[in-house]
PDB file of N, CA and C in Angstrom:
ATOM      1  N   MET Q  18       0.851  -1.169   0.000  1.00  0.00           N
ATOM      2  CA  MET Q  18       0.000   0.000   0.000  1.00  0.00           C
ATOM      3  C   MET Q  18       0.900   1.236   0.000  1.00  0.00           C
ATOM      4  N   ASN Q  19       0.472   2.244  -0.751  1.00  0.00           N
ATOM      5  CA  ASN Q  19       1.230   3.487  -0.790  1.00  0.00           C
ATOM      6  C   ASN Q  19       0.460   4.590  -0.057  1.00  0.00           C
ATOM      7  N   LEU Q  20       1.090   5.743   0.070  1.00  0.00           N
ATOM      8  CA  LEU Q  20       0.520   6.851   0.822  1.00  0.00           C
ATOM      9  C   LEU Q  20      -0.829   7.300   0.257  1.00  0.00           C
ATOM     10  N   ASP Q  21      -0.934   7.402  -1.070  1.00  0.00           N
ATOM     11  CA  ASP Q  21      -2.187   7.857  -1.678  1.00  0.00           C
ATOM     12  C   ASP Q  21      -3.337   6.883  -1.414  1.00  0.00           C
ATOM     13  N   LYS Q  22      -3.062   5.591  -1.549  1.00  0.00           N
ATOM     14  CA  LYS Q  22      -4.097   4.577  -1.297  1.00  0.00           C
ATOM     15  C   LYS Q  22      -4.508   4.584   0.172  1.00  0.00           C
ATOM     16  N   ALA Q  23      -3.538   4.707   1.057  1.00  0.00           N
ATOM     17  CA  ALA Q  23      -3.850   4.757   2.488  1.00  0.00           C
ATOM     18  C   ALA Q  23      -4.699   5.976   2.804  1.00  0.00           C
ATOM     19  N   ALA Q  24      -4.377   7.111   2.197  1.00  0.00           N
ATOM     20  CA  ALA Q  24      -5.146   8.334   2.438  1.00  0.00           C
ATOM     21  C   ALA Q  24      -6.589   8.174   1.968  1.00  0.00           C
ATOM     22  N   LEU Q  25      -6.800   7.539   0.817  1.00  0.00           N
ATOM     23  CA  LEU Q  25      -8.165   7.303   0.325  1.00  0.00           C
ATOM     24  C   LEU Q  25      -8.938   6.375   1.259  1.00  0.00           C
ATOM     25  N   SER Q  26      -8.277   5.335   1.741  1.00  0.00           N
ATOM     26  CA  SER Q  26      -8.934   4.410   2.666  1.00  0.00           C
ATOM     27  C   SER Q  26      -9.309   5.113   3.962  1.00  0.00           C
ATOM     28  N   LEU Q  27      -8.391   5.888   4.490  1.00  0.00           N
ATOM     29  CA  LEU Q  27      -8.663   6.596   5.736  1.00  0.00           C
ATOM     30  C   LEU Q  27      -9.738   7.656   5.549  1.00  0.00           C
ATOM     31  N   GLU Q  28      -9.770   8.286   4.380  1.00  0.00           N
ATOM     32  CA  GLU Q  28     -10.824   9.263   4.090  1.00  0.00           C
ATOM     33  C   GLU Q  28     -12.187   8.579   4.082  1.00  0.00           C
ATOM     34  N   SER Q  29     -12.245   7.395   3.502  1.00  0.00           N
ATOM     35  CA  SER Q  29     -13.506   6.642   3.486  1.00  0.00           C
ATOM     36  C   SER Q  29     -13.964   6.310   4.894  1.00  0.00           C
ATOM     37  N   LEU Q  30     -13.044   5.915   5.733  1.00  0.00           N
ATOM     38  CA  LEU Q  30     -13.379   5.513   7.091  1.00  0.00           C
ATOM     39  C   LEU Q  30     -13.528   6.706   8.032  1.00  0.00           C
ATOM     40  N   GLY Q  31     -13.225   7.918   7.545  1.00  0.00           N
ATOM     41  CA  GLY Q  31     -13.318   9.109   8.363  1.00  0.00           C
ATOM     42  C   GLY Q  31     -14.730   9.622   8.555  1.00  0.00           C
ATOM     43  N   ASN Q  32     -15.687   9.024   7.890  1.00  0.00           N
ATOM     44  CA  ASN Q  32     -17.092   9.391   8.054  1.00  0.00           C
ATOM     45  C   ASN Q  32     -17.713   8.442   9.084  1.00  0.00           C
ATOM     46  N   PRO Q  33     -18.399   8.962  10.109  1.00  0.00           N
ATOM     47  CA  PRO Q  33     -18.935   8.088  11.158  1.00  0.00           C
ATOM     48  C   PRO Q  33     -19.882   7.005  10.640  1.00  0.00           C
ATOM     49  N   THR Q  34     -20.703   7.326   9.665  1.00  0.00           N
ATOM     50  CA  THR Q  34     -21.634   6.310   9.143  1.00  0.00           C
ATOM     51  C   THR Q  34     -20.872   5.230   8.400  1.00  0.00           C
ATOM     52  N   ARG Q  35     -19.917   5.622   7.556  1.00  0.00           N
ATOM     53  CA  ARG Q  35     -19.135   4.615   6.821  1.00  0.00           C
ATOM     54  C   ARG Q  35     -18.308   3.767   7.774  1.00  0.00           C
ATOM     55  N   LEU Q  36     -17.768   4.380   8.812  1.00  0.00           N
ATOM     56  CA  LEU Q  36     -17.003   3.608   9.785  1.00  0.00           C
ATOM     57  C   LEU Q  36     -17.907   2.603  10.495  1.00  0.00           C
ATOM     58  N   SER Q  37     -19.127   2.990  10.801  1.00  0.00           N
ATOM     59  CA  SER Q  37     -20.094   2.063  11.419  1.00  0.00           C
ATOM     60  C   SER Q  37     -20.424   0.913  10.487  1.00  0.00           C
ATOM     61  N   VAL Q  38     -20.637   1.220   9.212  1.00  0.00           N
ATOM     62  CA  VAL Q  38     -20.902   0.178   8.213  1.00  0.00           C
ATOM     63  C   VAL Q  38     -19.728  -0.785   8.174  1.00  0.00           C
ATOM     64  N   TYR Q  39     -18.524  -0.233   8.079  1.00  0.00           N
ATOM     65  CA  TYR Q  39     -17.329  -1.063   7.967  1.00  0.00           C
ATOM     66  C   TYR Q  39     -17.117  -1.916   9.216  1.00  0.00           C
ATOM     67  N   GLN Q  40     -17.246  -1.321  10.386  1.00  0.00           N
ATOM     68  CA  GLN Q  40     -17.089  -2.083  11.634  1.00  0.00           C
ATOM     69  C   GLN Q  40     -18.106  -3.213  11.718  1.00  0.00           C
ATOM     70  N   THR Q  41     -19.330  -2.943  11.317  1.00  0.00           N
ATOM     71  CA  THR Q  41     -20.377  -3.962  11.365  1.00  0.00           C
ATOM     72  C   THR Q  41     -20.029  -5.116  10.435  1.00  0.00           C
ATOM     73  N   LEU Q  42     -19.514  -4.795   9.255  1.00  0.00           N
ATOM     74  CA  LEU Q  42     -19.137  -5.849   8.307  1.00  0.00           C
ATOM     75  C   LEU Q  42     -17.912  -6.620   8.783  1.00  0.00           C
ATOM     76  N   VAL Q  43     -16.967  -5.942   9.390  1.00  0.00           N
ATOM     77  CA  VAL Q  43     -15.789  -6.632   9.931  1.00  0.00           C
ATOM     78  C   VAL Q  43     -16.220  -7.608  11.019  1.00  0.00           C
ATOM     79  N   ARG Q  44     -17.127  -7.153  11.907  1.00  0.00           N
ATOM     80  CA  ARG Q  44     -17.627  -8.033  12.972  1.00  0.00           C
ATOM     81  C   ARG Q  44     -18.410  -9.220  12.413  1.00  0.00           C
ATOM     82  N   ALA Q  45     -19.063  -9.035  11.277  1.00  0.00           N
ATOM     83  CA  ALA Q  45     -19.902 -10.094  10.693  1.00  0.00           C
ATOM     84  C   ALA Q  45     -19.072 -11.268  10.182  1.00  0.00           C
ATOM     85  N   GLY Q  46     -17.804 -11.043   9.909  1.00  0.00           N
ATOM     86  CA  GLY Q  46     -16.953 -12.116   9.423  1.00  0.00           C
ATOM     87  C   GLY Q  46     -16.985 -12.258   7.918  1.00  0.00           C
ATOM     88  N   PRO Q  47     -16.333 -13.300   7.408  1.00  0.00           N
ATOM     89  CA  PRO Q  47     -16.165 -13.451   5.960  1.00  0.00           C
ATOM     90  C   PRO Q  47     -17.467 -13.690   5.185  1.00  0.00           C
ATOM     91  N   ASP Q  48     -18.528 -14.108   5.858  1.00  0.00           N
ATOM     92  CA  ASP Q  48     -19.809 -14.294   5.160  1.00  0.00           C
ATOM     93  C   ASP Q  48     -20.524 -12.968   4.937  1.00  0.00           C
ATOM     94  N   GLY Q  49     -20.121 -11.921   5.645  1.00  0.00           N
ATOM     95  CA  GLY Q  49     -20.720 -10.613   5.474  1.00  0.00           C
ATOM     96  C   GLY Q  49     -22.171 -10.574   5.891  1.00  0.00           C
ATOM     97  N   LEU Q  50     -22.882  -9.569   5.386  1.00  0.00           N
ATOM     98  CA  LEU Q  50     -24.297  -9.377   5.699  1.00  0.00           C
ATOM     99  C   LEU Q  50     -25.050  -8.949   4.454  1.00  0.00           C
ATOM    100  N   ALA Q  51     -26.297  -9.356   4.380  1.00  0.00           N
ATOM    101  CA  ALA Q  51     -27.169  -8.837   3.338  1.00  0.00           C
ATOM    102  C   ALA Q  51     -27.409  -7.357   3.630  1.00  0.00           C
ATOM    103  N   VAL Q  52     -27.621  -6.573   2.576  1.00  0.00           N
ATOM    104  CA  VAL Q  52     -27.840  -5.137   2.755  1.00  0.00           C
ATOM    105  C   VAL Q  52     -29.000  -4.887   3.722  1.00  0.00           C
ATOM    106  N   GLY Q  53     -30.059  -5.665   3.625  1.00  0.00           N
ATOM    107  CA  GLY Q  53     -31.195  -5.501   4.530  1.00  0.00           C
ATOM    108  C   GLY Q  53     -30.823  -5.741   5.981  1.00  0.00           C
ATOM    109  N   GLN Q  54     -29.977  -6.733   6.222  1.00  0.00           N
ATOM    110  CA  GLN Q  54     -29.507  -6.993   7.586  1.00  0.00           C
ATOM    111  C   GLN Q  54     -28.647  -5.836   8.093  1.00  0.00           C
ATOM    112  N   LEU Q  55     -27.803  -5.342   7.230  1.00  0.00           N
ATOM    113  CA  LEU Q  55     -26.942  -4.226   7.583  1.00  0.00           C
ATOM    114  C   LEU Q  55     -27.779  -2.990   7.909  1.00  0.00           C
ATOM    115  N   GLN Q  56     -28.783  -2.747   7.092  1.00  0.00           N
ATOM    116  CA  GLN Q  56     -29.666  -1.606   7.324  1.00  0.00           C
ATOM    117  C   GLN Q  56     -30.405  -1.748   8.653  1.00  0.00           C
ATOM    118  N   ALA Q  57     -30.896  -2.949   8.951  1.00  0.00           N
ATOM    119  CA  ALA Q  57     -31.616  -3.178  10.208  1.00  0.00           C
ATOM    120  C   ALA Q  57     -30.700  -2.974  11.410  1.00  0.00           C
ATOM    121  N   ARG Q  58     -29.468  -3.421  11.307  1.00  0.00           N
ATOM    122  CA  ARG Q  58     -28.538  -3.279  12.433  1.00  0.00           C
ATOM    123  C   ARG Q  58     -28.158  -1.822  12.682  1.00  0.00           C
ATOM    124  N   LEU Q  59     -28.029  -1.057  11.595  1.00  0.00           N
ATOM    125  CA  LEU Q  59     -27.570   0.324  11.740  1.00  0.00           C
ATOM    126  C   LEU Q  59     -28.695   1.334  11.845  1.00  0.00           C
ATOM    127  N   GLY Q  60     -29.894   0.945  11.385  1.00  0.00           N
ATOM    128  CA  GLY Q  60     -31.042   1.835  11.473  1.00  0.00           C
ATOM    129  C   GLY Q  60     -30.921   3.095  10.632  1.00  0.00           C
ATOM    130  N   ILE Q  61     -30.354   2.956   9.436  1.00  0.00           N
ATOM    131  CA  ILE Q  61     -30.239   4.114   8.545  1.00  0.00           C
ATOM    132  C   ILE Q  61     -31.043   3.861   7.271  1.00  0.00           C
ATOM    133  N   PRO Q  62     -31.498   4.920   6.613  1.00  0.00           N
ATOM    134  CA  PRO Q  62     -32.294   4.760   5.396  1.00  0.00           C
ATOM    135  C   PRO Q  62     -31.518   4.015   4.299  1.00  0.00           C
ATOM    136  N   ALA Q  63     -32.244   3.279   3.480  1.00  0.00           N
ATOM    137  CA  ALA Q  63     -31.633   2.471   2.422  1.00  0.00           C
ATOM    138  C   ALA Q  63     -30.794   3.322   1.471  1.00  0.00           C
ATOM    139  N   SER Q  64     -31.298   4.496   1.093  1.00  0.00           N
ATOM    140  CA  SER Q  64     -30.550   5.331   0.144  1.00  0.00           C
ATOM    141  C   SER Q  64     -29.245   5.832   0.759  1.00  0.00           C
ATOM    142  N   THR Q  65     -29.269   6.149   2.026  1.00  0.00           N
ATOM    143  CA  THR Q  65     -28.056   6.590   2.723  1.00  0.00           C
ATOM    144  C   THR Q  65     -27.058   5.443   2.808  1.00  0.00           C
ATOM    145  N   LEU Q  66     -27.538   4.271   3.163  1.00  0.00           N
ATOM    146  CA  LEU Q  66     -26.676   3.099   3.256  1.00  0.00           C
ATOM    147  C   LEU Q  66     -26.049   2.789   1.904  1.00  0.00           C
ATOM    148  N   SER Q  67     -26.842   2.822   0.858  1.00  0.00           N
ATOM    149  CA  SER Q  67     -26.356   2.549  -0.494  1.00  0.00           C
ATOM    150  C   SER Q  67     -25.231   3.505  -0.873  1.00  0.00           C
ATOM    151  N   HIS Q  68     -25.411   4.772  -0.560  1.00  0.00           N
ATOM    152  CA  HIS Q  68     -24.389   5.781  -0.852  1.00  0.00           C
ATOM    153  C   HIS Q  68     -23.076   5.449  -0.133  1.00  0.00           C
ATOM    154  N   HIS Q  69     -23.160   5.091   1.137  1.00  0.00           N
ATOM    155  CA  HIS Q  69     -21.958   4.822   1.914  1.00  0.00           C
ATOM    156  C   HIS Q  69     -21.297   3.508   1.497  1.00  0.00           C
ATOM    157  N   ILE Q  70     -22.091   2.508   1.163  1.00  0.00           N
ATOM    158  CA  ILE Q  70     -21.513   1.249   0.667  1.00  0.00           C
ATOM    159  C   ILE Q  70     -20.769   1.503  -0.636  1.00  0.00           C
ATOM    160  N   ALA Q  71     -21.356   2.281  -1.533  1.00  0.00           N
ATOM    161  CA  ALA Q  71     -20.704   2.590  -2.812  1.00  0.00           C
ATOM    162  C   ALA Q  71     -19.366   3.283  -2.584  1.00  0.00           C
ATOM    163  N   HIS Q  72     -19.313   4.184  -1.623  1.00  0.00           N
ATOM    164  CA  HIS Q  72     -18.066   4.885  -1.313  1.00  0.00           C
ATOM    165  C   HIS Q  72     -17.009   3.903  -0.815  1.00  0.00           C
ATOM    166  N   LEU Q  73     -17.385   3.001   0.067  1.00  0.00           N
ATOM    167  CA  LEU Q  73     -16.452   1.998   0.582  1.00  0.00           C
ATOM    168  C   LEU Q  73     -16.004   1.036  -0.521  1.00  0.00           C
ATOM    169  N   MET Q  74     -16.911   0.723  -1.435  1.00  0.00           N
ATOM    170  CA  MET Q  74     -16.554  -0.159  -2.548  1.00  0.00           C
ATOM    171  C   MET Q  74     -15.563   0.522  -3.491  1.00  0.00           C
ATOM    172  N   ARG Q  75     -15.738   1.811  -3.750  1.00  0.00           N
ATOM    173  CA  ARG Q  75     -14.817   2.537  -4.636  1.00  0.00           C
ATOM    174  C   ARG Q  75     -13.386   2.483  -4.112  1.00  0.00           C
ATOM    175  N   ASN Q  76     -13.240   2.430  -2.810  1.00  0.00           N
ATOM    176  CA  ASN Q  76     -11.907   2.381  -2.218  1.00  0.00           C
ATOM    177  C   ASN Q  76     -11.505   0.976  -1.789  1.00  0.00           C
ATOM    178  N   ASN Q  77     -12.212  -0.017  -2.303  1.00  0.00           N
ATOM    179  CA  ASN Q  77     -11.858  -1.437  -2.150  1.00  0.00           C
ATOM    180  C   ASN Q  77     -11.875  -1.924  -0.704  1.00  0.00           C
ATOM    181  N   LEU Q  78     -12.649  -1.265   0.150  1.00  0.00           N
ATOM    182  CA  LEU Q  78     -12.753  -1.711   1.535  1.00  0.00           C
ATOM    183  C   LEU Q  78     -13.897  -2.695   1.730  1.00  0.00           C
ATOM    184  N   VAL Q  79     -14.859  -2.676   0.817  1.00  0.00           N
ATOM    185  CA  VAL Q  79     -16.041  -3.532   0.889  1.00  0.00           C
ATOM    186  C   VAL Q  79     -16.316  -4.082  -0.501  1.00  0.00           C
ATOM    187  N   SER Q  80     -16.778  -5.322  -0.552  1.00  0.00           N
ATOM    188  CA  SER Q  80     -17.238  -5.884  -1.824  1.00  0.00           C
ATOM    189  C   SER Q  80     -18.701  -6.284  -1.669  1.00  0.00           C
ATOM    190  N   GLN Q  81     -19.347  -6.437  -2.801  1.00  0.00           N
ATOM    191  CA  GLN Q  81     -20.773  -6.749  -2.799  1.00  0.00           C
ATOM    192  C   GLN Q  81     -21.029  -7.829  -3.844  1.00  0.00           C
ATOM    193  N   GLN Q  82     -21.779  -8.856  -3.453  1.00  0.00           N
ATOM    194  CA  GLN Q  82     -22.127  -9.943  -4.360  1.00  0.00           C
ATOM    195  C   GLN Q  82     -23.640 -10.098  -4.385  1.00  0.00           C
ATOM    196  N   ARG Q  83     -24.155 -10.395  -5.556  1.00  0.00           N
ATOM    197  CA  ARG Q  83     -25.583 -10.656  -5.683  1.00  0.00           C
ATOM    198  C   ARG Q  83     -25.827 -12.140  -5.502  1.00  0.00           C
ATOM    199  N   GLU Q  84     -26.779 -12.457  -4.636  1.00  0.00           N
ATOM    200  CA  GLU Q  84     -27.213 -13.844  -4.398  1.00  0.00           C
ATOM    201  C   GLU Q  84     -28.711 -13.872  -4.650  1.00  0.00           C
ATOM    202  N   GLY Q  85     -29.093 -14.102  -5.887  1.00  0.00           N
ATOM    203  CA  GLY Q  85     -30.507 -14.034  -6.241  1.00  0.00           C
ATOM    204  C   GLY Q  85     -30.993 -12.607  -6.107  1.00  0.00           C
ATOM    205  N   ARG Q  86     -31.935 -12.385  -5.212  1.00  0.00           N
ATOM    206  CA  ARG Q  86     -32.478 -11.042  -4.999  1.00  0.00           C
ATOM    207  C   ARG Q  86     -31.773 -10.293  -3.864  1.00  0.00           C
ATOM    208  N   VAL Q  87     -30.782 -10.930  -3.268  1.00  0.00           N
ATOM    209  CA  VAL Q  87     -30.100 -10.364  -2.101  1.00  0.00           C
ATOM    210  C   VAL Q  87     -28.722  -9.847  -2.505  1.00  0.00           C
ATOM    211  N   LEU Q  88     -28.388  -8.653  -2.022  1.00  0.00           N
ATOM    212  CA  LEU Q  88     -27.035  -8.129  -2.159  1.00  0.00           C
ATOM    213  C   LEU Q  88     -26.315  -8.349  -0.835  1.00  0.00           C
ATOM    214  N   ARG Q  89     -25.191  -9.061  -0.903  1.00  0.00           N
ATOM    215  CA  ARG Q  89     -24.418  -9.362   0.305  1.00  0.00           C
ATOM    216  C   ARG Q  89     -23.133  -8.545   0.288  1.00  0.00           C
ATOM    217  N   CYS Q  90     -22.874  -7.867   1.388  1.00  0.00           N
ATOM    218  CA  CYS Q  90     -21.671  -7.048   1.536  1.00  0.00           C
ATOM    219  C   CYS Q  90     -20.686  -7.746   2.452  1.00  0.00           C
ATOM    220  N   THR Q  91     -19.416  -7.660   2.090  1.00  0.00           N
ATOM    221  CA  THR Q  91     -18.363  -8.221   2.932  1.00  0.00           C
ATOM    222  C   THR Q  91     -17.218  -7.218   3.031  1.00  0.00           C
ATOM    223  N   ALA Q  92     -16.583  -7.219   4.172  1.00  0.00           N
ATOM    224  CA  ALA Q  92     -15.394  -6.394   4.358  1.00  0.00           C
ATOM    225  C   ALA Q  92     -14.247  -7.025   3.585  1.00  0.00           C
ATOM    226  N   ASN Q  93     -13.394  -6.195   3.021  1.00  0.00           N
ATOM    227  CA  ASN Q  93     -12.193  -6.673   2.350  1.00  0.00           C
ATOM    228  C   ASN Q  93     -11.089  -6.729   3.410  1.00  0.00           C
ATOM    229  N   TYR Q  94     -10.891  -7.904   3.983  1.00  0.00           N
ATOM    230  CA  TYR Q  94      -9.929  -8.059   5.070  1.00  0.00           C
ATOM    231  C   TYR Q  94      -8.493  -7.851   4.601  1.00  0.00           C
ATOM    232  N   ALA Q  95      -8.198  -8.200   3.353  1.00  0.00           N
ATOM    233  CA  ALA Q  95      -6.845  -7.978   2.829  1.00  0.00           C
ATOM    234  C   ALA Q  95      -6.542  -6.482   2.783  1.00  0.00           C
ATOM    235  N   ALA Q  96      -7.514  -5.676   2.352  1.00  0.00           N
ATOM    236  CA  ALA Q  96      -7.321  -4.217   2.317  1.00  0.00           C
ATOM    237  C   ALA Q  96      -7.187  -3.667   3.732  1.00  0.00           C
ATOM    238  N   MET Q  97      -7.983  -4.180   4.659  1.00  0.00           N
ATOM    239  CA  MET Q  97      -7.893  -3.737   6.046  1.00  0.00           C
ATOM    240  C   MET Q  97      -6.506  -4.046   6.614  1.00  0.00           C
ATOM    241  N   ASN Q  98      -6.035  -5.261   6.383  1.00  0.00           N
ATOM    242  CA  ASN Q  98      -4.723  -5.649   6.898  1.00  0.00           C
ATOM    243  C   ASN Q  98      -3.605  -4.855   6.243  1.00  0.00           C
ATOM    244  N   ALA Q  99      -3.746  -4.548   4.945  1.00  0.00           N
ATOM    245  CA  ALA Q  99      -2.738  -3.741   4.251  1.00  0.00           C
ATOM    246  C   ALA Q  99      -2.690  -2.333   4.844  1.00  0.00           C
ATOM    247  N   LEU Q 100      -3.842  -1.764   5.155  1.00  0.00           N
ATOM    248  CA  LEU Q 100      -3.880  -0.434   5.751  1.00  0.00           C
ATOM    249  C   LEU Q 100      -3.246  -0.452   7.144  1.00  0.00           C
ATOM    250  N   LEU Q 101      -3.586  -1.445   7.938  1.00  0.00           N
ATOM    251  CA  LEU Q 101      -2.998  -1.546   9.281  1.00  0.00           C
ATOM    252  C   LEU Q 101      -1.485  -1.740   9.201  1.00  0.00           C
ATOM    253  N   ASP Q 102      -1.037  -2.554   8.254  1.00  0.00           N
ATOM    254  CA  ASP Q 102       0.392  -2.773   8.067  1.00  0.00           C
ATOM    255  C   ASP Q 102       1.080  -1.472   7.666  1.00  0.00           C
ATOM    256  N   PHE Q 103       0.456  -0.729   6.740  1.00  0.00           N
ATOM    257  CA  PHE Q 103       1.020   0.550   6.311  1.00  0.00           C
ATOM    258  C   PHE Q 103       1.170   1.503   7.492  1.00  0.00           C
ATOM    259  N   LEU Q 104       0.157   1.541   8.358  1.00  0.00           N
ATOM    260  CA  LEU Q 104       0.163   2.461   9.486  1.00  0.00           C
ATOM    261  C   LEU Q 104       1.170   2.066  10.564  1.00  0.00           C
ATOM    262  N   THR Q 105       1.480   0.792  10.678  1.00  0.00           N
ATOM    263  CA  THR Q 105       2.355   0.336  11.769  1.00  0.00           C
ATOM    264  C   THR Q 105       3.739  -0.118  11.310  1.00  0.00           C
ATOM    265  N   ARG Q 106       3.954  -0.216  10.030  1.00  0.00           N
ATOM    266  CA  ARG Q 106       5.200  -0.778   9.485  1.00  0.00           C
ATOM    267  C   ARG Q 106       6.452  -0.105  10.031  1.00  0.00           C
ATOM    268  N   GLU Q 107       6.431   1.186  10.154  1.00  0.00           N
ATOM    269  CA  GLU Q 107       7.630   1.906  10.567  1.00  0.00           C
ATOM    270  C   GLU Q 107       7.545   2.434  12.007  1.00  0.00           C
ATOM    271  N   CYS Q 108       6.687   1.834  12.786  1.00  0.00           N
ATOM    272  CA  CYS Q 108       6.490   2.277  14.164  1.00  0.00           C
ATOM    273  C   CYS Q 108       7.814   2.242  14.927  1.00  0.00           C
ATOM    274  N   CYS Q 109       8.147   3.347  15.534  1.00  0.00           N
ATOM    275  CA  CYS Q 109       9.308   3.490  16.419  1.00  0.00           C
ATOM    276  C   CYS Q 109      10.646   3.254  15.725  1.00  0.00           C
ATOM    277  N   GLN Q 110      10.691   3.274  14.395  1.00  0.00           N
ATOM    278  CA  GLN Q 110      11.961   3.014  13.697  1.00  0.00           C
ATOM    279  C   GLN Q 110      13.031   4.023  14.058  1.00  0.00           C
ATOM    280  N   GLU Q 111      12.664   5.243  14.263  1.00  0.00           N
ATOM    281  CA  GLU Q 111      13.659   6.272  14.541  1.00  0.00           C
ATOM    282  C   GLU Q 111      13.993   6.400  16.022  1.00  0.00           C
ATOM    283  N   SER Q 112      13.162   5.851  16.888  1.00  0.00           N
ATOM    284  CA  SER Q 112      13.416   6.009  18.311  1.00  0.00           C
ATOM    285  C   SER Q 112      14.157   4.825  18.927  1.00  0.00           C
ATOM    286  N   GLY Q 113      14.242   3.725  18.196  1.00  0.00           N
ATOM    287  CA  GLY Q 113      14.968   2.577  18.675  1.00  0.00           C
ATOM    288  C   GLY Q 113      14.271   1.782  19.776  1.00  0.00           C
ATOM    289  N   CYS Q 114      12.971   1.993  19.942  1.00  0.00           N
ATOM    290  CA  CYS Q 114      12.270   1.242  20.990  1.00  0.00           C
ATOM    291  C   CYS Q 114      11.856  -0.129  20.515  1.00  0.00           C
TER     292      CYS Q 114
END
């Protein structure tokens, strides 16, 4: 991950609603949640949720799959781990701790 990609990911997660969506999907595990389940858990309007999911998808933090009439959202754990690695990779390098 590079600085620009990390900045885009952090910008996406800098919105409280998007961060709530992302945290909920991370907690849900690799099977993710149907959009309706996600909406019920967060209590936000469908159009608002759709907007925030699209934003997270543009930055590769969330993916969405169609299962018949259901849209299932999942967190992109590889992207999450890459962001965490980017943020911690050089921790304390200059201080020698």
